[in-house]
């Protein structure tokens, strides 16, 4: 297993955000983490990424505990992530934004530029590489967010609602990009997503969070028929 989350819990001022959550992620897998708003999904991402240390439990990446490490240490260990609210460096060009991530592993500007240019081609942003990031549309800012994460050359990529706000055709294009990266480079992906069209097309295994607890796990087909999942999503607006 490339990632093992074991009985992690996290509270904020007495409010339990995550309670004894456990799941595993195999090397080269594409798994999803879904649930209603406020279920604790992003809190789990933040614990994996080093933003928060869990109150209890452990997080193991490639056989080594990473819970309690700083975000830069987690990134250096091989975990990249995106954020729900994309905030590129508005005053920098698209290419320069990606180069910021590439400098984690690259020691020269030429090397960082080459890596970044290749990633922008993969994501269909090469023609906009010289534009200021502030000029991009939402779909392109989403792609830029993914590009910055990929530039760190992660072995595990955490995707936090990167499909939100995209049209169905744009969602399908992003799904294909992630499939290709997984197939060509063996990139392991864990995604939080409300757009079920993307989850069903991309994830091979899904965990469902509700009130901070994992209430169901299984294949996409199993999870969408699970009674507890149907109940916790009752009244939720879910894009299919």
PDB file of C-alpha atoms in Angstrom:
ATOM      1  CA  UNK A   1       0.000   0.000   0.000  1.00  0.00           C
ATOM      2  CA  UNK A   2       1.290   3.440  -0.882  1.00  0.00           C
ATOM      3  CA  UNK A   3      -0.960   5.178   1.682  1.00  0.00           C
ATOM      4  CA  UNK A   4      -2.465   3.891   4.926  1.00  0.00           C
ATOM      5  CA  UNK A   5      -4.740   6.116   6.988  1.00  0.00           C
ATOM      6  CA  UNK A   6      -5.302   4.374  10.321  1.00  0.00           C
ATOM      7  CA  UNK A   7      -7.966   5.445  12.823  1.00  0.00           C
ATOM      8  CA  UNK A   8      -7.309   9.168  12.429  1.00  0.00           C
ATOM      9  CA  UNK A   9      -9.373  11.687  14.351  1.00  0.00           C
ATOM     10  CA  UNK A  10      -9.366  15.473  14.388  1.00  0.00           C
ATOM     11  CA  UNK A  11     -11.349  17.978  16.424  1.00  0.00           C
ATOM     12  CA  UNK A  12     -11.525  21.757  16.287  1.00  0.00           C
ATOM     13  CA  UNK A  13     -12.540  23.466  19.556  1.00  0.00           C
ATOM     14  CA  UNK A  14     -14.483  20.417  20.632  1.00  0.00           C
ATOM     15  CA  UNK A  15     -16.135  19.826  17.249  1.00  0.00           C
ATOM     16  CA  UNK A  16     -15.197  16.394  15.911  1.00  0.00           C
ATOM     17  CA  UNK A  17     -14.411  16.820  12.201  1.00  0.00           C
ATOM     18  CA  UNK A  18     -13.004  13.324  11.631  1.00  0.00           C
ATOM     19  CA  UNK A  19     -13.576  10.293  13.845  1.00  0.00           C
ATOM     20  CA  UNK A  20     -11.501   7.083  13.645  1.00  0.00           C
ATOM     21  CA  UNK A  21     -11.301   7.188   9.839  1.00  0.00           C
ATOM     22  CA  UNK A  22      -9.333   4.409   8.153  1.00  0.00           C
ATOM     23  CA  UNK A  23      -8.654   3.533   4.531  1.00  0.00           C
ATOM     24  CA  UNK A  24      -5.845   2.299   2.299  1.00  0.00           C
ATOM     25  CA  UNK A  25      -4.656   3.224  -1.155  1.00  0.00           C
ATOM     26  CA  UNK A  26      -2.761   0.798  -3.354  1.00  0.00           C
ATOM     27  CA  UNK A  27       0.185   1.853  -5.478  1.00  0.00           C
ATOM     28  CA  UNK A  28      -1.095   3.002  -8.879  1.00  0.00           C
ATOM     29  CA  UNK A  29      -4.728   3.135  -7.760  1.00  0.00           C
ATOM     30  CA  UNK A  30      -7.321   5.819  -8.442  1.00  0.00           C
ATOM     31  CA  UNK A  31      -9.657   6.094  -5.452  1.00  0.00           C
ATOM     32  CA  UNK A  32     -12.382   8.540  -4.525  1.00  0.00           C
ATOM     33  CA  UNK A  33     -13.448  10.077  -1.229  1.00  0.00           C
ATOM     34  CA  UNK A  34     -16.999  11.396  -1.297  1.00  0.00           C
ATOM     35  CA  UNK A  35     -19.632  12.615   1.137  1.00  0.00           C
ATOM     36  CA  UNK A  36     -21.857  15.587   1.953  1.00  0.00           C
ATOM     37  CA  UNK A  37     -20.404  19.025   2.563  1.00  0.00           C
ATOM     38  CA  UNK A  38     -18.856  19.180   6.015  1.00  0.00           C
ATOM     39  CA  UNK A  39     -18.273  15.417   6.156  1.00  0.00           C
ATOM     40  CA  UNK A  40     -14.553  15.831   6.876  1.00  0.00           C
ATOM     41  CA  UNK A  41     -13.086  15.079   3.465  1.00  0.00           C
ATOM     42  CA  UNK A  42     -10.851  18.129   3.170  1.00  0.00           C
ATOM     43  CA  UNK A  43      -9.798  17.764   6.808  1.00  0.00           C
ATOM     44  CA  UNK A  44      -8.494  14.294   5.940  1.00  0.00           C
ATOM     45  CA  UNK A  45      -6.648  15.748   2.936  1.00  0.00           C
ATOM     46  CA  UNK A  46      -5.163  18.423   5.183  1.00  0.00           C
ATOM     47  CA  UNK A  47      -3.941  15.798   7.629  1.00  0.00           C
ATOM     48  CA  UNK A  48      -2.353  13.758   4.845  1.00  0.00           C
ATOM     49  CA  UNK A  49      -0.743  16.895   3.393  1.00  0.00           C
ATOM     50  CA  UNK A  50       0.627  18.090   6.735  1.00  0.00           C
ATOM     51  CA  UNK A  51      -1.595  21.121   7.263  1.00  0.00           C
ATOM     52  CA  UNK A  52      -2.966  19.522  10.436  1.00  0.00           C
ATOM     53  CA  UNK A  53      -1.574  16.782  12.647  1.00  0.00           C
ATOM     54  CA  UNK A  54      -4.224  14.217  13.632  1.00  0.00           C
ATOM     55  CA  UNK A  55      -5.264  14.139  17.277  1.00  0.00           C
ATOM     56  CA  UNK A  56      -4.946  10.376  17.169  1.00  0.00           C
ATOM     57  CA  UNK A  57      -4.203   7.642  14.659  1.00  0.00           C
ATOM     58  CA  UNK A  58      -1.466   7.482  12.049  1.00  0.00           C
ATOM     59  CA  UNK A  59      -0.825   8.204   8.371  1.00  0.00           C
ATOM     60  CA  UNK A  60       1.746   6.043   6.598  1.00  0.00           C
ATOM     61  CA  UNK A  61       3.114   6.849   3.135  1.00  0.00           C
ATOM     62  CA  UNK A  62       5.349   4.306   1.412  1.00  0.00           C
ATOM     63  CA  UNK A  63       5.981   2.554   4.710  1.00  0.00           C
ATOM     64  CA  UNK A  64       6.897   5.685   6.711  1.00  0.00           C
ATOM     65  CA  UNK A  65       4.753   7.696   9.079  1.00  0.00           C
ATOM     66  CA  UNK A  66       4.116  11.213   7.821  1.00  0.00           C
ATOM     67  CA  UNK A  67       1.542  12.452  10.331  1.00  0.00           C
ATOM     68  CA  UNK A  68       3.010  15.485  12.050  1.00  0.00           C
ATOM     69  CA  UNK A  69       5.328  16.425   9.172  1.00  0.00           C
ATOM     70  CA  UNK A  70       5.171  19.939   7.722  1.00  0.00           C
ATOM     71  CA  UNK A  71       3.471  20.434   4.327  1.00  0.00           C
ATOM     72  CA  UNK A  72       6.807  21.045   2.597  1.00  0.00           C
ATOM     73  CA  UNK A  73       8.171  17.806   4.042  1.00  0.00           C
ATOM     74  CA  UNK A  74       5.123  15.870   2.890  1.00  0.00           C
ATOM     75  CA  UNK A  75       5.465  17.394  -0.574  1.00  0.00           C
ATOM     76  CA  UNK A  76       9.151  16.483  -0.709  1.00  0.00           C
ATOM     77  CA  UNK A  77       8.242  12.929   0.322  1.00  0.00           C
ATOM     78  CA  UNK A  78       6.185  12.591  -2.875  1.00  0.00           C
ATOM     79  CA  UNK A  79       2.639  13.822  -2.194  1.00  0.00           C
ATOM     80  CA  UNK A  80       1.183  16.619  -4.329  1.00  0.00           C
ATOM     81  CA  UNK A  81      -2.186  18.262  -3.813  1.00  0.00           C
ATOM     82  CA  UNK A  82      -4.628  20.753  -5.248  1.00  0.00           C
ATOM     83  CA  UNK A  83      -6.962  23.073  -3.355  1.00  0.00           C
ATOM     84  CA  UNK A  84     -10.713  23.652  -3.622  1.00  0.00           C
ATOM     85  CA  UNK A  85     -10.218  27.395  -4.031  1.00  0.00           C
ATOM     86  CA  UNK A  86      -7.596  27.969  -6.678  1.00  0.00           C
ATOM     87  CA  UNK A  87      -5.250  30.865  -5.979  1.00  0.00           C
ATOM     88  CA  UNK A  88      -2.524  31.126  -8.605  1.00  0.00           C
ATOM     89  CA  UNK A  89       0.169  33.775  -8.354  1.00  0.00           C
ATOM     90  CA  UNK A  90      -1.842  36.347 -10.288  1.00  0.00           C
ATOM     91  CA  UNK A  91       1.130  38.527 -11.201  1.00  0.00           C
ATOM     92  CA  UNK A  92       3.138  35.646 -12.684  1.00  0.00           C
ATOM     93  CA  UNK A  93       2.675  33.999 -16.035  1.00  0.00           C
ATOM     94  CA  UNK A  94       1.083  30.583 -16.341  1.00  0.00           C
ATOM     95  CA  UNK A  95       4.491  29.042 -17.021  1.00  0.00           C
ATOM     96  CA  UNK A  96       6.099  30.769 -14.037  1.00  0.00           C
ATOM     97  CA  UNK A  97       3.325  29.505 -11.765  1.00  0.00           C
ATOM     98  CA  UNK A  98       4.112  25.923 -12.723  1.00  0.00           C
ATOM     99  CA  UNK A  99       7.845  26.500 -12.427  1.00  0.00           C
ATOM    100  CA  UNK A 100       7.335  27.384  -8.754  1.00  0.00           C
ATOM    101  CA  UNK A 101       6.286  23.764  -8.210  1.00  0.00           C
ATOM    102  CA  UNK A 102       8.988  22.361 -10.477  1.00  0.00           C
ATOM    103  CA  UNK A 103      11.746  23.958  -8.404  1.00  0.00           C
ATOM    104  CA  UNK A 104      11.022  21.408  -5.668  1.00  0.00           C
ATOM    105  CA  UNK A 105      13.005  18.850  -7.679  1.00  0.00           C
ATOM    106  CA  UNK A 106      14.724  20.914 -10.373  1.00  0.00           C
ATOM    107  CA  UNK A 107      17.818  22.950  -9.504  1.00  0.00           C
ATOM    108  CA  UNK A 108      18.054  25.022 -12.693  1.00  0.00           C
ATOM    109  CA  UNK A 109      15.644  27.424 -14.339  1.00  0.00           C
ATOM    110  CA  UNK A 110      16.097  25.608 -17.652  1.00  0.00           C
ATOM    111  CA  UNK A 111      15.175  22.285 -16.092  1.00  0.00           C
ATOM    112  CA  UNK A 112      12.145  23.720 -14.306  1.00  0.00           C
ATOM    113  CA  UNK A 113      11.021  25.433 -17.513  1.00  0.00           C
ATOM    114  CA  UNK A 114      11.297  22.208 -19.524  1.00  0.00           C
ATOM    115  CA  UNK A 115       9.336  20.187 -16.963  1.00  0.00           C
ATOM    116  CA  UNK A 116       6.695  22.899 -16.660  1.00  0.00           C
ATOM    117  CA  UNK A 117       6.291  23.295 -20.418  1.00  0.00           C
ATOM    118  CA  UNK A 118       5.762  19.558 -20.801  1.00  0.00           C
ATOM    119  CA  UNK A 119       3.072  19.545 -18.113  1.00  0.00           C
ATOM    120  CA  UNK A 120       1.302  22.525 -19.697  1.00  0.00           C
ATOM    121  CA  UNK A 121       1.207  20.637 -23.012  1.00  0.00           C
ATOM    122  CA  UNK A 122      -0.318  17.624 -21.261  1.00  0.00           C
ATOM    123  CA  UNK A 123      -3.047  19.814 -19.771  1.00  0.00           C
ATOM    124  CA  UNK A 124      -3.701  21.818 -22.934  1.00  0.00           C
ATOM    125  CA  UNK A 125      -2.353  25.100 -21.585  1.00  0.00           C
ATOM    126  CA  UNK A 126       0.776  25.454 -23.695  1.00  0.00           C
ATOM    127  CA  UNK A 127      -0.677  28.258 -25.834  1.00  0.00           C
ATOM    128  CA  UNK A 128      -1.386  30.265 -22.668  1.00  0.00           C
ATOM    129  CA  UNK A 129       1.961  29.757 -20.971  1.00  0.00           C
ATOM    130  CA  UNK A 130       2.971  33.404 -21.441  1.00  0.00           C
ATOM    131  CA  UNK A 131      -0.287  34.892 -20.206  1.00  0.00           C
ATOM    132  CA  UNK A 132      -0.703  36.233 -16.679  1.00  0.00           C
ATOM    133  CA  UNK A 133      -2.472  33.691 -14.492  1.00  0.00           C
ATOM    134  CA  UNK A 134      -5.045  36.351 -13.575  1.00  0.00           C
ATOM    135  CA  UNK A 135      -6.376  36.259 -17.143  1.00  0.00           C
ATOM    136  CA  UNK A 136      -7.387  32.590 -17.074  1.00  0.00           C
ATOM    137  CA  UNK A 137     -10.957  31.338 -16.998  1.00  0.00           C
ATOM    138  CA  UNK A 138     -12.072  29.078 -14.129  1.00  0.00           C
ATOM    139  CA  UNK A 139     -11.549  25.848 -16.118  1.00  0.00           C
ATOM    140  CA  UNK A 140      -8.043  26.954 -17.052  1.00  0.00           C
ATOM    141  CA  UNK A 141      -7.271  27.995 -13.474  1.00  0.00           C
ATOM    142  CA  UNK A 142      -8.314  24.489 -12.416  1.00  0.00           C
ATOM    143  CA  UNK A 143      -5.896  23.019 -14.969  1.00  0.00           C
ATOM    144  CA  UNK A 144      -3.171  25.354 -13.750  1.00  0.00           C
ATOM    145  CA  UNK A 145      -3.763  24.164 -10.181  1.00  0.00           C
ATOM    146  CA  UNK A 146      -3.279  20.573 -11.337  1.00  0.00           C
ATOM    147  CA  UNK A 147      -0.197  21.561 -13.333  1.00  0.00           C
ATOM    148  CA  UNK A 148       1.444  23.164 -10.293  1.00  0.00           C
ATOM    149  CA  UNK A 149       0.860  20.010  -8.268  1.00  0.00           C
ATOM    150  CA  UNK A 150       2.169  17.754 -11.038  1.00  0.00           C
ATOM    151  CA  UNK A 151       5.299  19.889 -11.346  1.00  0.00           C
ATOM    152  CA  UNK A 152       6.417  18.667  -7.922  1.00  0.00           C
ATOM    153  CA  UNK A 153       6.576  15.168  -9.481  1.00  0.00           C
ATOM    154  CA  UNK A 154       4.399  13.449  -6.909  1.00  0.00           C
ATOM    155  CA  UNK A 155       3.883   9.711  -6.612  1.00  0.00           C
ATOM    156  CA  UNK A 156       0.532  10.382  -4.930  1.00  0.00           C
ATOM    157  CA  UNK A 157      -1.720  13.199  -6.134  1.00  0.00           C
ATOM    158  CA  UNK A 158      -4.540  14.535  -3.938  1.00  0.00           C
ATOM    159  CA  UNK A 159      -7.251  16.214  -6.009  1.00  0.00           C
ATOM    160  CA  UNK A 160      -9.687  18.396  -4.064  1.00  0.00           C
ATOM    161  CA  UNK A 161     -12.761  19.100  -6.208  1.00  0.00           C
ATOM    162  CA  UNK A 162     -10.872  19.962  -9.379  1.00  0.00           C
ATOM    163  CA  UNK A 163     -13.971  19.224 -11.507  1.00  0.00           C
ATOM    164  CA  UNK A 164     -16.243  21.652  -9.647  1.00  0.00           C
ATOM    165  CA  UNK A 165     -17.559  24.342 -11.976  1.00  0.00           C
ATOM    166  CA  UNK A 166     -16.542  22.543 -15.171  1.00  0.00           C
ATOM    167  CA  UNK A 167     -18.932  21.728 -17.995  1.00  0.00           C
ATOM    168  CA  UNK A 168     -19.505  18.023 -18.755  1.00  0.00           C
ATOM    169  CA  UNK A 169     -17.185  18.088 -21.768  1.00  0.00           C
ATOM    170  CA  UNK A 170     -14.478  19.810 -19.700  1.00  0.00           C
ATOM    171  CA  UNK A 171     -14.962  17.251 -16.940  1.00  0.00           C
ATOM    172  CA  UNK A 172     -14.542  14.413 -19.441  1.00  0.00           C
ATOM    173  CA  UNK A 173     -11.316  15.989 -20.713  1.00  0.00           C
ATOM    174  CA  UNK A 174      -9.888  16.222 -17.190  1.00  0.00           C
ATOM    175  CA  UNK A 175     -10.880  12.632 -16.456  1.00  0.00           C
ATOM    176  CA  UNK A 176      -8.991  11.510 -19.548  1.00  0.00           C
ATOM    177  CA  UNK A 177      -5.899  13.477 -18.497  1.00  0.00           C
ATOM    178  CA  UNK A 178      -5.850  11.719 -15.129  1.00  0.00           C
ATOM    179  CA  UNK A 179      -6.431   8.328 -16.725  1.00  0.00           C
ATOM    180  CA  UNK A 180      -3.513   8.921 -19.082  1.00  0.00           C
ATOM    181  CA  UNK A 181      -1.210  10.050 -16.255  1.00  0.00           C
ATOM    182  CA  UNK A 182      -2.155   7.019 -14.205  1.00  0.00           C
ATOM    183  CA  UNK A 183      -1.623   4.647 -17.110  1.00  0.00           C
ATOM    184  CA  UNK A 184       1.587   6.188 -18.475  1.00  0.00           C
ATOM    185  CA  UNK A 185       3.354   7.141 -15.247  1.00  0.00           C
ATOM    186  CA  UNK A 186       1.712   4.953 -12.616  1.00  0.00           C
ATOM    187  CA  UNK A 187       0.555   8.051 -10.732  1.00  0.00           C
ATOM    188  CA  UNK A 188      -1.593   7.168  -7.718  1.00  0.00           C
ATOM    189  CA  UNK A 189      -4.621   9.453  -7.300  1.00  0.00           C
ATOM    190  CA  UNK A 190      -6.980  10.152  -4.411  1.00  0.00           C
ATOM    191  CA  UNK A 191      -9.786  12.531  -5.281  1.00  0.00           C
ATOM    192  CA  UNK A 192     -12.463  14.375  -3.370  1.00  0.00           C
ATOM    193  CA  UNK A 193     -15.269  15.134  -5.765  1.00  0.00           C
ATOM    194  CA  UNK A 194     -18.971  16.000  -5.800  1.00  0.00           C
ATOM    195  CA  UNK A 195     -19.266  15.610  -9.573  1.00  0.00           C
ATOM    196  CA  UNK A 196     -20.359  11.992  -9.671  1.00  0.00           C
ATOM    197  CA  UNK A 197     -19.916  11.874 -13.422  1.00  0.00           C
ATOM    198  CA  UNK A 198     -16.165  12.174 -12.786  1.00  0.00           C
ATOM    199  CA  UNK A 199     -16.079   9.875  -9.753  1.00  0.00           C
ATOM    200  CA  UNK A 200     -17.884   7.059 -11.562  1.00  0.00           C
ATOM    201  CA  UNK A 201     -15.653   7.409 -14.625  1.00  0.00           C
ATOM    202  CA  UNK A 202     -12.350   7.685 -12.779  1.00  0.00           C
ATOM    203  CA  UNK A 203     -12.360   6.005  -9.372  1.00  0.00           C
ATOM    204  CA  UNK A 204     -11.931   2.259  -9.014  1.00  0.00           C
ATOM    205  CA  UNK A 205     -12.716   2.284  -5.308  1.00  0.00           C
ATOM    206  CA  UNK A 206     -14.644   4.807  -3.221  1.00  0.00           C
ATOM    207  CA  UNK A 207     -14.819   5.640   0.475  1.00  0.00           C
ATOM    208  CA  UNK A 208     -17.784   7.589   1.813  1.00  0.00           C
ATOM    209  CA  UNK A 209     -17.529   9.988   4.760  1.00  0.00           C
ATOM    210  CA  UNK A 210     -20.446  11.250   6.835  1.00  0.00           C
ATOM    211  CA  UNK A 211     -20.055  13.303  10.016  1.00  0.00           C
ATOM    212  CA  UNK A 212     -16.338  12.490   9.975  1.00  0.00           C
ATOM    213  CA  UNK A 213     -16.754   8.721   9.833  1.00  0.00           C
ATOM    214  CA  UNK A 214     -16.228   6.283   6.974  1.00  0.00           C
ATOM    215  CA  UNK A 215     -19.677   4.738   6.466  1.00  0.00           C
ATOM    216  CA  UNK A 216     -19.084   2.757   3.270  1.00  0.00           C
ATOM    217  CA  UNK A 217     -16.315   1.470   1.027  1.00  0.00           C
ATOM    218  CA  UNK A 218     -16.385  -0.395  -2.252  1.00  0.00           C
ATOM    219  CA  UNK A 219     -16.493  -0.112  -6.016  1.00  0.00           C
ATOM    220  CA  UNK A 220     -18.434   2.832  -7.477  1.00  0.00           C
ATOM    221  CA  UNK A 221     -21.291   0.499  -8.388  1.00  0.00           C
ATOM    222  CA  UNK A 222     -21.441  -0.916  -4.851  1.00  0.00           C
ATOM    223  CA  UNK A 223     -21.237   2.450  -3.128  1.00  0.00           C
ATOM    224  CA  UNK A 224     -24.003   4.189  -5.079  1.00  0.00           C
ATOM    225  CA  UNK A 225     -26.395   1.389  -4.052  1.00  0.00           C
ATOM    226  CA  UNK A 226     -25.371   1.350  -0.398  1.00  0.00           C
ATOM    227  CA  UNK A 227     -28.357   2.241   1.844  1.00  0.00           C
ATOM    228  CA  UNK A 228     -26.304   4.427   4.193  1.00  0.00           C
ATOM    229  CA  UNK A 229     -24.882   6.360   1.243  1.00  0.00           C
ATOM    230  CA  UNK A 230     -28.313   6.915  -0.243  1.00  0.00           C
ATOM    231  CA  UNK A 231     -29.548   8.139   3.119  1.00  0.00           C
ATOM    232  CA  UNK A 232     -26.680  10.553   3.811  1.00  0.00           C
ATOM    233  CA  UNK A 233     -27.018  12.042   0.313  1.00  0.00           C
ATOM    234  CA  UNK A 234     -30.793  12.470   0.608  1.00  0.00           C
ATOM    235  CA  UNK A 235     -31.471  16.060  -0.342  1.00  0.00           C
ATOM    236  CA  UNK A 236     -27.897  16.611  -1.580  1.00  0.00           C
ATOM    237  CA  UNK A 237     -27.472  18.004  -5.061  1.00  0.00           C
ATOM    238  CA  UNK A 238     -25.249  15.525  -6.818  1.00  0.00           C
ATOM    239  CA  UNK A 239     -24.139  15.982 -10.429  1.00  0.00           C
ATOM    240  CA  UNK A 240     -24.397  12.794 -12.472  1.00  0.00           C
TER     241      UNK A 240
END
